[in-house]
Coordinates of C-alpha atoms in Angstrom, one line a residue:
X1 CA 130.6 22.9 246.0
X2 CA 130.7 25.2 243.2
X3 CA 128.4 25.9 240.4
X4 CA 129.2 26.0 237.1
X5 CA 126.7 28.1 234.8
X6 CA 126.8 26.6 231.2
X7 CA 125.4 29.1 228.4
X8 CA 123.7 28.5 225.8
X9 CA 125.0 29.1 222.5
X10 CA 121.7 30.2 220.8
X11 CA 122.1 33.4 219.5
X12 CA 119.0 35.3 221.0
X13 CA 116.2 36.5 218.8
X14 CA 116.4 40.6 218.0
X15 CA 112.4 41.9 218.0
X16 CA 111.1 44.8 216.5
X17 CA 111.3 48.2 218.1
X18 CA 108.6 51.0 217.9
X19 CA 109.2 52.2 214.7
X20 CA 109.4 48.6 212.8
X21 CA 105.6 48.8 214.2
X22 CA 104.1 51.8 213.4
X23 CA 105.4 50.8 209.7
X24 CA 103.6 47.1 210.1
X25 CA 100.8 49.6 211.2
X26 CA 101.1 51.6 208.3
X27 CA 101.4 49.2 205.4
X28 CA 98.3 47.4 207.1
X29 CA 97.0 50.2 206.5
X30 CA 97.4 51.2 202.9
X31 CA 96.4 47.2 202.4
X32 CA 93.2 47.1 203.7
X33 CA 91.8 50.0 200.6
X34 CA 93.8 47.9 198.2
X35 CA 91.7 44.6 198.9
X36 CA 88.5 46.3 197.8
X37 CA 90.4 47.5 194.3
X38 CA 87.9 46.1 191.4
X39 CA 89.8 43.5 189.9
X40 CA 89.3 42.9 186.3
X41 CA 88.0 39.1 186.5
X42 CA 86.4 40.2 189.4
X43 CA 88.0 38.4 192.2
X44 CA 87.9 39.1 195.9
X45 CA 90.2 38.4 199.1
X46 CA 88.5 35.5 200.8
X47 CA 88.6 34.7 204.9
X48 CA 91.8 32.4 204.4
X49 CA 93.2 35.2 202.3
X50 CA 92.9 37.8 204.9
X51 CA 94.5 35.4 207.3
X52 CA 97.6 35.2 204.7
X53 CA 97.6 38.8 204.2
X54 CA 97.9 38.9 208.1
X55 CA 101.0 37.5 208.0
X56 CA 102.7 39.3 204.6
X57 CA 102.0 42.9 207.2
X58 CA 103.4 41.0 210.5
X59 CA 106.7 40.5 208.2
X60 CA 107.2 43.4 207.6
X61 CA 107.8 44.5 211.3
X62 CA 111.2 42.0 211.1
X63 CA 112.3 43.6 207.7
X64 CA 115.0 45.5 208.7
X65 CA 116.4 42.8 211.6
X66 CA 115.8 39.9 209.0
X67 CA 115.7 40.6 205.5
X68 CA 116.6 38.1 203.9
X69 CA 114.7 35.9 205.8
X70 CA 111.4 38.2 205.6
X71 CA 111.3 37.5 202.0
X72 CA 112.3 34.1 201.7
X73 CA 109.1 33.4 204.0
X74 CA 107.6 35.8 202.0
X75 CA 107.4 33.9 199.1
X76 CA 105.7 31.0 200.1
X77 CA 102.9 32.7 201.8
X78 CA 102.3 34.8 198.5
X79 CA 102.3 31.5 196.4
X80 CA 99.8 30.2 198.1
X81 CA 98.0 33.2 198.2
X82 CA 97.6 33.4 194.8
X83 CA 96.9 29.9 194.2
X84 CA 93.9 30.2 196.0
X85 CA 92.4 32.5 194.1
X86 CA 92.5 35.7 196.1
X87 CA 92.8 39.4 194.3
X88 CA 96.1 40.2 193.3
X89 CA 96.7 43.9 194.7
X90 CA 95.5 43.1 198.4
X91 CA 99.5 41.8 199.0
X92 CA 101.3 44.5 197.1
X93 CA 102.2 47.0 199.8
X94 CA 103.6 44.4 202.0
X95 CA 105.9 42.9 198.8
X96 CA 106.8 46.5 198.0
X97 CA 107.9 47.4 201.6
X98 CA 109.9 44.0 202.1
X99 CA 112.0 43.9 198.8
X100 CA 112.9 47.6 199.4
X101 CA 114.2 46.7 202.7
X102 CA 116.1 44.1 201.3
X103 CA 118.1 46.2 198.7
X104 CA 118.2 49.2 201.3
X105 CA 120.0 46.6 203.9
X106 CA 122.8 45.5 200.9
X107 CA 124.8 44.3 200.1
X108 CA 123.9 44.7 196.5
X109 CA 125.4 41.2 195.0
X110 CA 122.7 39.6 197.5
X111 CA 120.2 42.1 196.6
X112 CA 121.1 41.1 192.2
X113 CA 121.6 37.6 193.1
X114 CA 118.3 37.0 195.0
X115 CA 115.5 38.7 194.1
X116 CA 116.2 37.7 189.9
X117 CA 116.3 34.1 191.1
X118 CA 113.0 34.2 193.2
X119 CA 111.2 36.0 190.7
X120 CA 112.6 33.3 187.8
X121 CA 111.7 30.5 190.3
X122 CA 108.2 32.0 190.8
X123 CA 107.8 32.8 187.4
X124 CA 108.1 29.4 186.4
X125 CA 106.2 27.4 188.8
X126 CA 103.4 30.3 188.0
X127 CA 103.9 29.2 184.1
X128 CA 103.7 25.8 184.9
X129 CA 100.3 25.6 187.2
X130 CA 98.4 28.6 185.6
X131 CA 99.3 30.2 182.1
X132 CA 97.4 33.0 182.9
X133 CA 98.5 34.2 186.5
X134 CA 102.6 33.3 184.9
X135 CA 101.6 36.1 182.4
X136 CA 100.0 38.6 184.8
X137 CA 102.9 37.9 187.0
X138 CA 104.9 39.3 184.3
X139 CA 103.1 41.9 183.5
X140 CA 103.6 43.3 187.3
X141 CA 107.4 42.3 187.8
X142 CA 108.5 45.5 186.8
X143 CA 106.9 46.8 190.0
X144 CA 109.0 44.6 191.7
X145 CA 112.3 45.9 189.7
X146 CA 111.2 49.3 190.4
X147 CA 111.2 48.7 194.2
X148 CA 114.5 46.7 193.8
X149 CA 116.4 49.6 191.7
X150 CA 115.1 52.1 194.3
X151 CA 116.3 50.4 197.7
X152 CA 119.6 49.9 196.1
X153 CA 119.7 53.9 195.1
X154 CA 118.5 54.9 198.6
X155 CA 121.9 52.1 200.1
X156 CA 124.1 54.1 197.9
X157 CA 123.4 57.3 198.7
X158 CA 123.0 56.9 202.9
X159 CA 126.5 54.9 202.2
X160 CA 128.0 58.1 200.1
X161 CA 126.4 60.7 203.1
X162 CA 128.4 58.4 205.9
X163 CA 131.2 58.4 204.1
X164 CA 131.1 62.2 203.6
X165 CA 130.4 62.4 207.6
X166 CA 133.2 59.7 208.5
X167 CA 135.7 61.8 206.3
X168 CA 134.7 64.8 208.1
X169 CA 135.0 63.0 211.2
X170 CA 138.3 61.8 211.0
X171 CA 139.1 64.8 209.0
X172 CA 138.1 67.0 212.7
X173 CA 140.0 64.3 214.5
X174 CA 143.3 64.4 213.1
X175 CA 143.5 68.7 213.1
X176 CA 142.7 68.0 216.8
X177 CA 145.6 65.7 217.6
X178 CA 147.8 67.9 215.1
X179 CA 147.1 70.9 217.1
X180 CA 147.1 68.9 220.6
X181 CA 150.9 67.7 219.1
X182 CA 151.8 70.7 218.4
X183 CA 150.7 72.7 221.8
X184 CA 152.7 69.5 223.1
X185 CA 156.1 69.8 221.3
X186 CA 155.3 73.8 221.9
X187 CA 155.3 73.1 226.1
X188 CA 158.2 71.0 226.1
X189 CA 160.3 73.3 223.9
X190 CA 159.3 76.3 226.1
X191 CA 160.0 73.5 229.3
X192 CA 163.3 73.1 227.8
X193 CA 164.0 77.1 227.6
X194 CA 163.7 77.5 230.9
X195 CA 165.4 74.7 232.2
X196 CA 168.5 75.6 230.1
X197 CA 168.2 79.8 230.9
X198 CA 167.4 78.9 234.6
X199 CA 169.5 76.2 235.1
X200 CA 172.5 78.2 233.4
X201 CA 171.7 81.3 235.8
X202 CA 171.2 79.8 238.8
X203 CA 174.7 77.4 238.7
X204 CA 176.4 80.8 237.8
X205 CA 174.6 82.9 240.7
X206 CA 175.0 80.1 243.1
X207 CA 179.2 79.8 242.6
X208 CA 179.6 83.5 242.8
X209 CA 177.4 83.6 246.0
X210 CA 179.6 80.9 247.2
X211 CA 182.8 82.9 246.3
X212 CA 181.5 86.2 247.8
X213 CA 180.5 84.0 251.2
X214 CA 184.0 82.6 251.1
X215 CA 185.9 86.3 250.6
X216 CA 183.6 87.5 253.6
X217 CA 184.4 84.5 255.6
X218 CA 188.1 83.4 254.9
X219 CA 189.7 86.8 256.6
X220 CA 186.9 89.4 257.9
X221 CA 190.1 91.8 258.8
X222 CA 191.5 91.7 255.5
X223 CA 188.7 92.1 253.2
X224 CA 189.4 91.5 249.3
X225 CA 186.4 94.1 248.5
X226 CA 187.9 93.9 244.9
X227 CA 187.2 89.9 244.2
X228 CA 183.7 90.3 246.6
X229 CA 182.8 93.4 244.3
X230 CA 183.6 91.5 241.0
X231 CA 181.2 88.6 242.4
X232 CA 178.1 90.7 243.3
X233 CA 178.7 92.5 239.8
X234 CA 178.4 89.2 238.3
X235 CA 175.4 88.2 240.3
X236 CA 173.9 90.9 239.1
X237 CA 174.8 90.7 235.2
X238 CA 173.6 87.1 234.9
X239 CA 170.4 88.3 236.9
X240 CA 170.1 90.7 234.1
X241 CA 170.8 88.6 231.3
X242 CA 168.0 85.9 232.8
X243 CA 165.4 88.8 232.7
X244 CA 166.0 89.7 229.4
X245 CA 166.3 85.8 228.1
X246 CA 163.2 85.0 230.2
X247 CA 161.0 88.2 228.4
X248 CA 161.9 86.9 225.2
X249 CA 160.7 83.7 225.7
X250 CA 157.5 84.5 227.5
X251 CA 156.9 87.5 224.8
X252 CA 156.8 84.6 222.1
X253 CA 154.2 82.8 224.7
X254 CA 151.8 86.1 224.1
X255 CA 152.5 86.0 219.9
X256 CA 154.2 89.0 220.0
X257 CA 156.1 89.7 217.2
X258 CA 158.8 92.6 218.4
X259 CA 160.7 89.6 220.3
X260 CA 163.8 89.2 218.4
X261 CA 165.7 86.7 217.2
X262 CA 166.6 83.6 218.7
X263 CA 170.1 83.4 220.1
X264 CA 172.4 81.5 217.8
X265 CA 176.1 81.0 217.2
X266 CA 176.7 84.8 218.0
X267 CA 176.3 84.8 221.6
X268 CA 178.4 82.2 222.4
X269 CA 180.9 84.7 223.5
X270 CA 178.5 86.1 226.2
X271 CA 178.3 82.7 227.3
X272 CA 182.0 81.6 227.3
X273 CA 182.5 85.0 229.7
X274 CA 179.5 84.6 232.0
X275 CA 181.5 80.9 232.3
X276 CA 184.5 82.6 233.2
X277 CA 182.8 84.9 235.6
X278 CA 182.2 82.0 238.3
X279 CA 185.8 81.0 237.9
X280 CA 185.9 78.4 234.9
X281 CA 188.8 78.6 232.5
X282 CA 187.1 78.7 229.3
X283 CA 188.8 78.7 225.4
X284 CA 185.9 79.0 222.9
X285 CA 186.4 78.5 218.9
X286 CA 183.9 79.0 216.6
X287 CA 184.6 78.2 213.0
X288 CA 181.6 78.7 210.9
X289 CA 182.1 80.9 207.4
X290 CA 179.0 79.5 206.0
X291 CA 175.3 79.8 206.2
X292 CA 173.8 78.4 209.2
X293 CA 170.2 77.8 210.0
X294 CA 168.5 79.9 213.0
X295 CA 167.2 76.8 214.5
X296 CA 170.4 74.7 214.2
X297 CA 172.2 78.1 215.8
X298 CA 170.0 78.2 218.5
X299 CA 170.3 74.1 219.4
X300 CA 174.2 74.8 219.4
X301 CA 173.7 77.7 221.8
X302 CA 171.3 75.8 224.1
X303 CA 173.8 72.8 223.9
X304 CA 176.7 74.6 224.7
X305 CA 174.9 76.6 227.4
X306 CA 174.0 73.4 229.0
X307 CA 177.6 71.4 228.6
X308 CA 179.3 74.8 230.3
X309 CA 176.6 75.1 233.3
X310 CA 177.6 71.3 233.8
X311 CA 181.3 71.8 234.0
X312 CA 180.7 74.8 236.6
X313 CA 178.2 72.7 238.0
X314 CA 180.5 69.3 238.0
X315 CA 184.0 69.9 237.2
X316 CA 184.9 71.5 240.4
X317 CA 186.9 74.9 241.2
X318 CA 188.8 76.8 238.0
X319 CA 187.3 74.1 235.5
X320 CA 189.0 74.3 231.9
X321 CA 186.6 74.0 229.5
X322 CA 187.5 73.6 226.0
X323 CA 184.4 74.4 223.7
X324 CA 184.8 74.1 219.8
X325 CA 182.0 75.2 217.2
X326 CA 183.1 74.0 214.1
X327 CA 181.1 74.0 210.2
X328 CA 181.9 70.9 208.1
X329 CA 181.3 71.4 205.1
X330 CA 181.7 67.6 203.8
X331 CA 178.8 66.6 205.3
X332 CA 177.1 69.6 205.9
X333 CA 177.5 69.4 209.8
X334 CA 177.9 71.7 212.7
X335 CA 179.9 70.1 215.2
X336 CA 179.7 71.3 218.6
X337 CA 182.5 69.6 221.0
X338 CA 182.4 70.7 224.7
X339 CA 185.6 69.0 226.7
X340 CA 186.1 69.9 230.2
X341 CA 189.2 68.5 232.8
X342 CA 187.4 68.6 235.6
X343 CA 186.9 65.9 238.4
X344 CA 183.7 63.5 237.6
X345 CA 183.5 63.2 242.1
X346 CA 180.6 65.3 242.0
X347 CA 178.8 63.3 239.2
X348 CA 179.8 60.3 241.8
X349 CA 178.8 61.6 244.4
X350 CA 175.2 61.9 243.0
X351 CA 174.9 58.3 242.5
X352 CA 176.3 57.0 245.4
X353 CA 173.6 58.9 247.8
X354 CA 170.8 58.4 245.0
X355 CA 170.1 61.5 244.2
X356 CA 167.9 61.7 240.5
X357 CA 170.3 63.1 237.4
X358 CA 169.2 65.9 235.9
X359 CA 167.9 66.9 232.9
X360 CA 170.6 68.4 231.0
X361 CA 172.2 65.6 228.7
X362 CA 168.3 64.6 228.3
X363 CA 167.5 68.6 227.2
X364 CA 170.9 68.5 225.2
X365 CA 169.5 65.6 222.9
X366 CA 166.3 66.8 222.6
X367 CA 167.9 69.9 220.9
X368 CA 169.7 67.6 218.9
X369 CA 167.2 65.7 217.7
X370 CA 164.8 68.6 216.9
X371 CA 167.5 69.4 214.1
X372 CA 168.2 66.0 213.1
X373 CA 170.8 65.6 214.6
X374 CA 173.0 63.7 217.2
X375 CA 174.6 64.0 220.5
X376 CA 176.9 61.7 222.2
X377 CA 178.1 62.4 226.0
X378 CA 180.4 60.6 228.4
X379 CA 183.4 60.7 230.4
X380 CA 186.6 61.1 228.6
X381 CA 188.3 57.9 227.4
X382 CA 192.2 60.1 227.5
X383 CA 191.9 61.9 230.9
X384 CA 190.0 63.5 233.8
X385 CA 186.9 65.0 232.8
X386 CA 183.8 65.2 230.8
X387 CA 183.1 65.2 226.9
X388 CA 180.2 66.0 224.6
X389 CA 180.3 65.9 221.0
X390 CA 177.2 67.1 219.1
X391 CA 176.5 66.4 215.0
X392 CA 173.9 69.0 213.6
X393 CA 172.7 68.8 209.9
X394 CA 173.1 72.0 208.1
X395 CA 170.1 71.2 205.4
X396 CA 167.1 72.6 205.3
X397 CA 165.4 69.2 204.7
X398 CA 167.1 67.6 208.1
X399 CA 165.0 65.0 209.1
X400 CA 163.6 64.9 212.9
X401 CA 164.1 61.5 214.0
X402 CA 166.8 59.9 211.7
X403 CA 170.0 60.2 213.3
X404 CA 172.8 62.2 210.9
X405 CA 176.0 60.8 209.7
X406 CA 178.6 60.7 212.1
X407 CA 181.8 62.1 211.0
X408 CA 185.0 59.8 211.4
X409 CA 187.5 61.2 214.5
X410 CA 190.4 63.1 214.5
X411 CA 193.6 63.2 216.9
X412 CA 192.4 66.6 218.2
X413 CA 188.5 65.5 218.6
X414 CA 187.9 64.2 222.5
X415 CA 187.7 60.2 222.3
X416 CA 184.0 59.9 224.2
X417 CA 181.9 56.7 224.8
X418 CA 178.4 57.5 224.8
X419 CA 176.6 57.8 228.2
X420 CA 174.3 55.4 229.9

C-alpha cells in the first residue's frame, strides 16, 4: 500500500537572522534614553506604553523580510500609543528605522503611494480625536519625509553600484567567451592545416612507396633504377616540402613574425607537379588578373590541395585531374573547379566494409565557409569520376556564414550534385 505525502501549500514563514537582531538590539537601545526626553507638557511613557514600545523594537527585526507589513502593523500600535497619552519621542527610533527599510526595499511607487496615504489617514483621524496631537503630528512629519527621501536615495544608489558590477560582470564574461571562441576557431584552423599538409604528404609518399615496392618486386633481374630513383626523389621532396609547410605553421603557433606568407594562388603549380609526381595526369588553369585576397588565396590552395590528394587517394592509377582556378569578375567570385576521371570503387569500397569517411570534403567546406563562400562536391553527373566546384567571394566584407551567389553553369563547367 503506498503512501501519498500531500504538502501543504502555506508558504513557510522567513525569521530574522543575526543581523536583523543586533539592529532590534540596537534601536532598543537608542529608545530607552529617548523615553526619559523632557517633554514639553510633561508627559511620561507609562507601564502599557513600555509594553507597546516592546512591540514597535520587536518589528523592526522583520523589516527587511516584511516591510510592508512591518509598517502596516506599525501603525496601529503607534495610534494607540499615542492615544494613551504616552510621550511622543519614546517610538521615534523604531518609526525611523522601519519607514527607511521600506523605501530602501522599493520599489519606489509603493514607497510614494504608501507612506503619503498612512500619514493622510493618520493625520486625519489625529485631527478628528485630538486637535492638538493632529497639529504636533504635523509639526514632526517632516521627520518622517526625511527618513522616506533617504531610504529611497540609499535604493538608488546600491541599484546604480549593481548595475555598475552586473555590467562589469557580463562585460568580463563575454571577453572570456570571445577569447575562448577565438582560441577555438584558432585550434580548428591550425587542426585543419595539418590535416590538409599531412594528409596531402602522406597519400603522395605512400603511392610512391608503393611504386618503388612494385619496381623492386615486379622484375628483381631487370631493375628500372631510373623509375625506383625518380620515386625515392619524390619521397624525399614532398618530405621536404611537409617540413617547411609544417614550420610555418607551428612558427605562427609561437607568434613569430618572420613566418611568411600564407600560400595562395601562386603555389598551385608546386602542387599540380607534386600530383603528377605519384602518377596523376594533372592540367591546371589559373585565370586570375585581378586582386585577390590572402585568405581567399589560401582557402583555394587548401581546397585544391585537398580535391588532388583525393583523386590520388581515390581515382585509382594515372588519375586525370582537371583543376581550373578561374576570377569572375561579375560577381566577384573565385571559382575553384577540381574534376577528376577516375573510378569512384575505392570510395565504394569504403562504405561497403564501413569504414568512417574522412575529413576532407568536411575540411574543404570549412575553408569555404571561412571566406563566405560555398562548396559543392559529388560524383559527376556526365561520366566516371569525381567533381568539386568551389564559389569564393572576392570582397573584403564577405560574410562568414551566408552562403554567396552561385553562378549559373556553363557547357565546359562539370555538371555535379552536391554530396550527402
Amino acid at each position: 500500500m503506498s503512501t501519498v505525502g500531500v504538502h501543504s501549500g502555506r508558504r513557510r514563514l522567513r525569521r530574522p537572522v543575526r543581523q536583523d537582531w543586533l539592529t532590534t538590539a540596537a534601536v532598543g537601545a537608542l529608545t530607552v534614553p529617548l523615553a526619559f526626553l523632557p517633554q514639553s507638557d510633561g508627559r511620561v511613557t507609562d507601564a502599557l506604553g513600555w509594553v507597546l514600545v516592546a512591540v514597535m523594537v520587536l518589528l523592526t527585526a522583520w523589516r527587511r523580510l516584511y516591510p510592508l507589513g512591518v509598517l502596516l502593523a506599525l501603525v496601529p500600535v503607534q495610534l494607540a500609543y499615542h492615544f494613551l497619552g504616552n510621550a511622543p519621542t519614546t517610538p521615534v527610533a523604531a518609526s525611523m528605522v522601519i519607514l527607511y527599510s521600506l523605501a530602501v526595499a522599493g520599489p519606489r511607487r509603493r514607497t510614494f503611494v504608501v507612506v503619503p496615504s498612512l500619514l493622510a489617514l493618520t493625520l486625519t483621524m489625529m485631527l478628528t480625536v485630538n486637535v492638538h496631537k493632529g497639529l504636533e503630528l504635523i509639526r514632526t512629519s517632516g521627520w518622517i519625509l526625511a527618513c522616506t527621501l533617504l531610504g529611497e536615495a540609499v535604493r538608488v544608489h546600491r541599484n546604480y553600484v549593481g548595475a555598475i558590477v552586473e555590467r562589469a560582470e557580463r562585460a568580463e564574461r563575454t571577453r572570456e567567451e570571445t577569447a575562448a571562441r577565438r582560441v577555438a576557431e584558432e585550434r580548428l584552423r591550425i587542426a585543419r592545416d595539418l590535416h590538409d599538409l599531412l594528409a596531402h604528404s602522406i597519400t603522395l609518399i605512400g603511392v610512391r612507396a608503393s611504386v618503388a615496392a612494385h619496381v623492386l618486386n615486379a622484375d628483381p633481374e631487370r631493375l628500372d633504377r631510373d623509375t625506383l630513383s625518380q620515386a625515392l626523389d619524390g619521397i624525399a621532396g614532398t618530405c621536404r616540402e611537409a617540413r617547411q609547410e609544417l614550420k610555418r605553421t607551428l612558427e605562427v603557433l609561437r607568434a613569430e613574425d618572420d613566418s611568411g606568407p600564407p600560400p595562395g594562388l601562386g603555389s598551385l603549380a608546386g602542387l599540380g607537379k607534386a600530383a603528377e609526381s605519384a602518377g596523376a595526369m594533372v592540367s591546371l588553369s589559373v585565370s586570375a588578373d585581378g586582386e585577390v585576397p590572402p585568405a581567399v588565396g589560401a582557402a583555394a590552395y587548401r581546397i585544391v590541395q585537398q580535391g588532388l590528394t583525393n583523386a590520388v587517394q581515390h581515382g585509382g592509377p594515372a588519375v586525370g585531374v582537371r583543376v581550373s582556378v578561374v576570377l569572375d569578375e561579375a560577381s566577384s567570385a573565385l571559382l575553384v573547379d577540381i574534376v577528376d576521371d577516375g573510378s569512384p570503387a575505392d570510395a565504394a569500397d569504403d562504405a561497403a566494409t564501413g569504414r568512417p569517411p574522412g575529413y576532407g570534403l568536411v575540411g574543404m567546406r570549412e575553408r569555404a565557409r571561412s571566406v563566405g563562400g560555398t562548396v559543392e562536391a559529388g560524383p559527376r553527373a556526365d561520366g566516371p569520376g569525381f567533381a568539386v566546384r568551389a564559389v569564393l567571394p572576392c570582397t573584403e566584407a564577405a560574410p562568414r556564414t551566408e552562403a554567396a551567389p552561385r553562378t549559373p553553369r556553363t557547357e565546359a563547367a562539370p555538371r555535379i550534385r552536391a554530396a550527402q
